[in-house]
Amino acid sequence: MDESVAWRLSEMANGMERSRILSIAASVRAMIAEGKAVAPFTVGDFSPTQFEVPSPLIDAIIEAVSEGETNYPPAAGLPELRSALANWMHEKYGLDVGSDGIIVGSGARPVLYASFRLFLEPGDGLAHGVPAWNNHYYVHLNGAIDIPLQGTPESRFLPTASQIESRIEDIRVLILNSPLNPTGTCFTANELRDICHVVLNENRNRSEDGRKPVILVYDQVYSTMTADGIDHVHPVQVCPEIFDYTITLDAISKSLTGTGLRLGWMALPPALAPPVVALIGHMGAWPARPIQKAAAKLYEDQATLESYFDDLDDRILSRMSLLQSRLDPLSQYGVNYVEPEGGIYLSTHFDLFELLNVTTNEEIRQWLLDEAGVAVVPFQAFGLEEDTGWFRISIGAVSVDDISQAMDRLEQALTNASSH
Ligand SMILES: Cc1ncc(COP(=O)(O)O)c(C=O)c1O
């Protein structure tokens, strides 16, 4: 950076990184605009032409605007929305925080940011799995000590209880995400229970010596999207005593494919809520009033919601199963994946180092883009440093036909490469 720019900025601003996913996505968009055949498996967004938000939501937004719902909403959210979300979370996940324990924000990000600000002092330990979405940026924003817990294909890239236990003394906030972005894998009840027990044991010790407890931030923005035979599990379902230490984050960004509508929420023990309300208020990070009105109506109508979730699961499944069936025969070239369990992502191993005579993920990424029009994001964008050949494929912005054509191109490119 230009020195005179750095001189004027704070340390925090100087150290701020751009999202690598968004820069890759921007270059892919530019290629598509030039007319190149590229399948955008890059962003965790939804193309509205492939995945529409529920139509009752749109109708209710329009109605709210036309009825003059245009002034400030209350800082914690409209009471009817907080109540509808509290009921929904209680029924679906057994988490009972009541209306007072629900604080809404403009997407999951403001409440995610707020949940770190609530607990972390500079120098406190923030533990997160690797690969995982965006945690390393939040470590920086909070002046926290980074505690990465590196996943492996064997752990389905999820952090394990024993890894957490080995670092527990240094941890103030542990963030877990399930279904996990970027891997599309989910904690089982047993895995999550073991982790909760590690946290509770540590907190028992800390309450005796007066140290602040470990807080579990549970990001479940993809909770409604699970593969056949997989159930999303919330920590309180497997370990009710974890309630006092758990902050849950959710949003309509993924579950209703409304990334641009900006509505997320935090569910927490109500006694902890007042500073969050103040923080969201100071940031002005409320969702717009019309979306709050509309979401309140939709979340009161759980039958409509559930049928929307079922339909969405079918659309995700049609894309995932096509991808899998087209990738399976490519294992002969070194292409494999981790069985998808939830969300919209597939952890894909393009182990093409030998075939292409290259040494880095970046070279593989560029080859996939140039030779096959397959745009993917390396796990390095999610904190994994090594060049291991692992990439995230996202199906949110592609049609079944896009996948089919991309896999034709990939198969051809791999055949050509192997015949050289
Ligand atoms: C795991 C996870 N949490 C939170 C978010 C942020 O969601 P929002 O767009 O609602 O801020 C994302 C977005 O990709 C995500 O993948």
XYZ file of C-alpha atoms and ligand atoms in Angstrom:
436
model
C 0.000 0.000 0.000
C 1.056 3.605 -0.695
C 2.900 4.809 2.431
C 0.965 8.050 2.697
C -2.255 6.034 2.688
C -0.957 3.637 5.338
C 0.175 6.611 7.451
C -3.356 8.008 7.614
C -5.100 4.712 8.391
C -5.381 2.777 11.644
C -3.427 -0.459 12.165
C -6.700 -2.300 11.897
C -7.573 -0.718 8.549
C -4.053 -1.274 7.222
C -4.270 -4.954 8.068
C -7.720 -5.458 6.564
C -7.773 -8.110 3.838
C -10.182 -8.192 0.919
C -12.310 -11.302 0.643
C -10.457 -13.698 -1.673
C -13.705 -15.364 -2.665
C -15.148 -12.073 -3.851
C -12.053 -11.203 -5.889
C -12.092 -14.608 -7.600
C -15.828 -14.223 -8.237
C -15.308 -10.765 -9.759
C -12.755 -12.098 -12.276
C -15.118 -14.953 -13.177
C -17.965 -12.499 -13.757
C -15.695 -10.509 -16.080
C -14.935 -13.678 -18.125
C -18.644 -14.521 -18.391
C -19.354 -10.947 -19.511
C -16.790 -11.439 -22.302
C -18.827 -14.416 -23.501
C -16.587 -17.244 -22.207
C -18.256 -20.516 -21.211
C -17.603 -20.553 -17.490
C -19.661 -22.248 -14.773
C -19.578 -19.983 -11.694
C -19.125 -22.554 -8.922
C -17.468 -19.785 -6.926
C -19.785 -17.661 -4.815
C -21.966 -18.768 -1.920
C -24.772 -16.721 -3.417
C -27.946 -17.822 -5.186
C -28.851 -16.863 -8.693
C -32.445 -15.585 -8.442
C -33.205 -17.222 -11.797
C -32.263 -20.628 -10.350
C -33.447 -20.221 -6.772
C -36.357 -17.868 -6.089
C -37.171 -16.605 -2.612
C -40.670 -17.656 -1.402
C -43.291 -15.622 -3.274
C -45.355 -14.866 -0.116
C -42.241 -13.121 1.209
C -42.023 -10.861 -1.843
C -45.762 -10.087 -1.728
C -45.540 -9.185 1.949
C -42.507 -6.918 1.380
C -44.373 -5.013 -1.328
C -47.440 -4.760 0.892
C -45.389 -3.454 3.821
C -43.732 -0.773 1.674
C -47.040 0.323 0.218
C -48.551 0.520 3.683
C -45.873 2.998 4.754
C -43.688 0.680 6.851
C -40.708 2.897 6.139
C -39.633 4.327 9.491
C -37.012 3.031 11.945
C -37.703 -0.433 13.283
C -37.061 -1.061 17.005
C -33.346 -1.770 17.567
C -33.837 -5.433 18.516
C -36.339 -6.074 15.724
C -40.127 -5.947 15.355
C -41.779 -7.771 18.281
C -43.856 -10.001 15.962
C -40.704 -11.084 14.110
C -38.776 -11.843 17.306
C -41.695 -13.862 18.565
C -42.135 -15.815 15.276
C -38.405 -16.609 15.112
C -38.288 -17.645 18.786
C -41.195 -20.064 18.239
C -39.678 -21.442 15.048
C -36.311 -22.110 16.669
C -37.949 -23.709 19.662
C -40.064 -26.046 17.544
C -37.416 -26.898 15.018
C -34.263 -27.094 17.131
C -35.457 -27.247 20.743
C -33.760 -23.923 21.501
C -35.988 -21.812 23.749
C -34.656 -18.264 24.176
C -38.083 -16.571 24.046
C -38.667 -13.333 22.101
C -36.277 -11.414 24.342
C -33.428 -13.694 23.320
C -33.799 -12.960 19.589
C -31.990 -9.942 18.127
C -32.234 -9.311 14.402
C -29.604 -7.740 12.171
C -29.115 -7.001 8.491
C -27.945 -10.532 7.661
C -25.868 -12.938 9.710
C -22.750 -10.771 9.500
C -23.741 -7.955 11.899
C -24.882 -10.447 14.536
C -21.744 -12.505 13.916
C -19.618 -9.406 14.435
C -21.685 -8.501 17.514
C -21.211 -11.940 19.005
C -17.436 -11.532 18.905
C -17.580 -7.980 20.298
C -19.685 -9.197 23.214
C -17.047 -11.534 24.575
C -13.598 -10.871 23.128
C -10.987 -8.503 24.532
C -7.932 -7.880 22.332
C -5.583 -10.805 22.878
C -8.340 -13.319 23.730
C -8.366 -16.624 21.865
C -10.824 -17.103 19.003
C -10.930 -20.748 17.927
C -12.393 -21.861 14.637
C -12.178 -24.757 12.280
C -10.077 -24.592 9.136
C -11.252 -24.541 6.434
C -14.081 -22.209 7.374
C -15.734 -19.123 6.061
C -14.301 -15.704 6.968
C -13.200 -16.374 10.570
C -9.671 -15.201 9.909
C -11.009 -11.756 8.979
C -12.941 -11.569 12.263
C -9.846 -12.555 14.236
C -8.144 -9.490 12.786
C -11.119 -7.160 13.299
C -11.225 -8.085 16.989
C -7.504 -8.080 17.681
C -7.988 -11.676 18.817
C -5.427 -14.469 19.005
C -6.073 -16.894 16.183
C -6.629 -20.516 17.219
C -7.098 -22.456 13.975
C -8.245 -26.062 14.333
C -7.291 -27.781 11.128
C -9.755 -30.309 9.708
C -8.844 -33.299 7.595
C -10.761 -35.288 4.982
C -11.092 -38.004 7.672
C -12.910 -35.568 10.016
C -14.942 -34.338 7.032
C -12.943 -31.150 7.588
C -14.790 -30.493 10.875
C -12.910 -29.628 14.085
C -12.989 -32.479 16.616
C -13.560 -32.548 20.386
C -10.014 -33.755 21.028
C -8.516 -30.924 18.955
C -10.626 -28.421 20.872
C -9.672 -30.011 24.186
C -5.983 -29.680 23.363
C -6.388 -25.864 23.016
C -9.289 -25.277 25.411
C -7.318 -23.297 27.999
C -6.550 -20.612 25.412
C -10.066 -20.331 24.021
C -12.512 -17.556 24.930
C -14.788 -17.933 21.906
C -15.227 -21.106 19.888
C -17.112 -20.673 16.645
C -18.599 -23.719 14.966
C -20.492 -23.787 11.705
C -22.736 -26.647 10.591
C -23.522 -27.389 7.779
C -20.044 -26.077 7.139
C -19.100 -23.550 4.500
C -16.936 -24.471 2.484
C -17.129 -28.233 2.932
C -20.839 -29.127 2.930
C -20.390 -31.370 5.971
C -22.333 -31.454 9.274
C -21.641 -32.398 12.886
C -23.288 -35.595 14.051
C -25.072 -35.594 17.419
C -22.171 -37.497 19.001
C -19.484 -35.203 17.616
C -21.330 -32.136 18.845
C -22.094 -33.653 22.258
C -18.405 -34.439 22.802
C -17.466 -30.857 21.940
C -20.114 -29.446 24.318
C -18.751 -31.614 27.115
C -15.246 -30.271 26.572
C -16.598 -26.714 26.826
C -18.705 -27.436 29.911
C -15.850 -29.152 31.748
C -13.592 -26.202 31.094
C -16.257 -23.745 32.198
C -16.739 -25.643 35.469
C -13.032 -25.186 36.177
C -13.108 -21.553 35.169
C -16.107 -20.740 37.361
C -14.055 -21.982 40.321
C -11.076 -19.761 39.620
C -13.082 -16.769 38.336
C -11.834 -16.858 34.746
C -14.305 -15.955 31.995
C -15.984 -18.938 30.332
C -15.655 -20.370 26.845
C -18.522 -19.155 24.668
C -19.789 -21.298 21.831
C -20.953 -19.358 18.782
C -22.961 -21.725 16.621
C -23.440 -20.524 13.063
C -26.253 -22.492 11.481
C -27.166 -20.377 8.470
C -27.467 -23.523 6.316
C -29.394 -25.524 8.950
C -32.496 -26.074 6.842
C -30.507 -27.539 3.946
C -29.478 -31.094 4.667
C -28.992 -34.116 2.445
C -31.288 -37.159 2.649
C -30.767 -39.026 5.911
C -28.866 -36.180 7.600
C -30.393 -34.136 10.423
C -29.121 -30.767 11.486
C -28.221 -30.879 15.189
C -28.239 -27.909 17.561
C -25.976 -28.038 20.664
C -28.874 -27.764 23.157
C -30.488 -30.858 21.629
C -27.519 -32.981 22.638
C -26.377 -31.095 25.727
C -29.047 -28.859 27.335
C -26.551 -27.433 29.894
C -24.650 -25.673 27.083
C -27.563 -23.185 26.756
C -26.011 -20.552 29.054
C -22.832 -20.423 26.947
C -24.315 -20.642 23.449
C -24.982 -17.918 20.886
C -26.808 -19.156 17.788
C -26.655 -17.350 14.457
C -29.106 -17.812 11.622
C -30.393 -15.879 8.603
C -32.733 -16.018 5.628
C -29.753 -15.380 3.348
C -29.234 -19.081 2.693
C -32.361 -20.791 4.041
C -34.695 -18.661 1.874
C -31.991 -17.904 -0.729
C -32.512 -14.202 0.053
C -28.879 -13.109 0.325
C -29.725 -9.571 -0.808
C -32.710 -9.101 1.491
C -30.435 -8.833 4.531
C -32.135 -10.455 7.470
C -30.282 -12.479 10.069
C -30.633 -13.033 13.802
C -28.896 -14.056 16.962
C -30.535 -16.301 19.561
C -28.960 -16.040 23.014
C -29.802 -16.271 26.710
C -32.080 -13.214 27.112
C -30.049 -11.785 30.012
C -27.152 -11.247 27.579
C -29.286 -9.441 24.984
C -29.208 -5.725 26.043
C -25.615 -4.975 24.923
C -26.300 -6.669 21.561
C -29.350 -4.480 21.023
C -27.221 -1.424 21.794
C -24.401 -2.527 19.478
C -26.697 -3.301 16.525
C -28.370 0.045 17.195
C -25.067 1.960 17.211
C -24.039 0.274 13.961
C -27.503 0.905 12.516
C -27.359 -2.647 11.224
C -31.092 -3.321 11.415
C -32.862 -5.144 8.634
C -35.212 -2.848 6.724
C -38.681 -2.675 8.239
C -40.550 -4.178 5.236
C -38.416 -7.339 5.253
C -38.991 -7.672 8.999
C -42.767 -7.396 8.533
C -42.726 -9.924 5.713
C -40.478 -12.426 7.476
C -42.662 -12.261 10.594
C -45.646 -13.350 8.517
C -43.745 -16.156 6.825
C -42.183 -17.562 9.993
C -45.632 -17.655 11.613
C -46.734 -19.928 8.755
C -44.522 -22.934 9.374
C -46.316 -25.202 6.864
C -45.480 -22.859 3.970
C -41.914 -22.560 5.220
C -41.418 -26.308 5.458
C -42.750 -26.946 1.969
C -40.393 -24.260 0.652
C -37.452 -25.944 2.428
C -38.415 -29.331 0.958
C -38.597 -27.931 -2.540
C -35.251 -26.188 -2.091
C -33.660 -29.429 -0.869
C -34.891 -31.136 -4.056
C -33.292 -28.491 -6.229
C -30.017 -28.715 -4.348
C -30.123 -32.505 -4.559
C -30.695 -32.515 -8.336
C -27.533 -30.435 -8.761
C -25.433 -32.296 -6.188
C -26.301 -35.739 -7.466
C -25.533 -34.748 -11.047
C -22.194 -33.318 -9.954
C -21.349 -36.471 -8.023
C -22.314 -38.798 -10.851
C -20.169 -36.799 -13.287
C -17.202 -36.539 -10.902
C -17.196 -40.239 -9.966
C -15.603 -41.463 -13.234
C -13.000 -38.686 -12.989
C -11.399 -40.341 -9.969
C -9.097 -42.061 -12.487
C -7.468 -38.623 -12.987
C -7.290 -37.805 -9.252
C -10.640 -36.033 -8.809
C -12.576 -36.986 -5.657
C -14.975 -35.378 -3.194
C -16.297 -35.634 0.348
C -19.898 -36.928 0.476
C -22.146 -33.829 0.758
C -24.247 -33.634 3.929
C -25.701 -30.119 3.916
C -25.570 -26.590 2.559
C -24.761 -25.887 -1.077
C -21.117 -26.918 -1.215
C -19.062 -29.869 -2.299
C -15.491 -30.355 -1.025
C -13.706 -31.456 -4.147
C -10.190 -32.809 -4.406
C -8.586 -31.892 -7.704
C -5.400 -33.816 -7.067
C -3.981 -32.881 -10.470
C -0.441 -31.944 -9.383
C 1.186 -34.809 -11.271
C -1.110 -34.806 -14.259
C -0.556 -31.091 -14.888
C 2.977 -31.038 -13.543
C 2.191 -28.175 -11.147
C 2.759 -27.562 -7.439
C 0.105 -25.099 -6.286
C -3.667 -24.930 -5.910
C -3.576 -21.618 -7.747
C -2.139 -23.300 -10.858
C -4.852 -25.958 -10.683
C -7.542 -23.317 -10.194
C -6.301 -21.380 -13.217
C -6.116 -24.541 -15.341
C -9.673 -25.527 -14.406
C -10.850 -22.041 -15.329
C -8.924 -21.704 -18.602
C -9.197 -25.247 -19.940
C -12.566 -26.376 -18.610
C -14.469 -23.170 -17.745
C -14.861 -24.507 -14.216
C -14.561 -21.704 -11.648
C -13.897 -22.930 -8.111
C -12.438 -21.528 -4.877
C -9.336 -23.080 -3.280
C -9.513 -23.969 0.406
C -6.778 -21.393 0.951
C -9.545 -18.762 0.753
C -10.927 -20.480 3.871
C -7.705 -20.427 5.855
C -6.084 -23.710 4.826
C -2.521 -22.785 3.963
C -1.163 -25.895 2.271
C -1.439 -26.656 -1.426
C -3.456 -29.826 -1.015
C -5.650 -29.693 -4.110
C -8.888 -29.118 -2.151
C -11.492 -26.741 -3.572
C -15.039 -25.601 -2.850
C -17.706 -26.103 -5.494
C -20.871 -24.069 -4.847
C -24.088 -24.923 -6.681
C -26.006 -21.752 -5.779
C -25.591 -19.958 -9.083
C -25.711 -22.823 -11.608
C -28.469 -24.703 -13.406
C -28.512 -28.454 -13.993
C -27.561 -27.711 -17.641
C -24.648 -25.499 -16.573
C -23.325 -28.398 -14.485
C -23.754 -30.858 -17.309
C -21.876 -28.667 -19.785
C -19.142 -27.823 -17.277
C -18.588 -31.513 -16.558
C -18.388 -32.250 -20.319
C -15.676 -29.621 -20.621
C -13.860 -30.923 -17.555
C -13.900 -34.496 -18.801
C -12.552 -33.371 -22.172
C -9.824 -31.227 -20.617
C -8.698 -34.085 -18.360
C -8.654 -36.522 -21.290
C -6.533 -34.070 -23.301
C -4.162 -33.463 -20.392
C -3.653 -37.163 -19.790
C -2.932 -37.887 -23.454
C -0.054 -35.350 -23.580
C -21.268 -19.903 7.386
C -21.748 -18.538 7.052
N -22.120 -17.713 8.037
C -22.564 -16.476 7.789
C -22.649 -16.001 6.496
C -23.091 -14.590 6.274
O -24.416 -14.518 5.938
P -25.119 -13.132 5.595
O -25.068 -12.982 4.115
O -26.512 -13.317 6.111
O -24.410 -12.028 6.280
C -22.259 -16.813 5.435
C -22.290 -16.308 4.062
O -21.785 -16.874 3.132
C -21.809 -18.126 5.714
O -21.445 -18.956 4.748
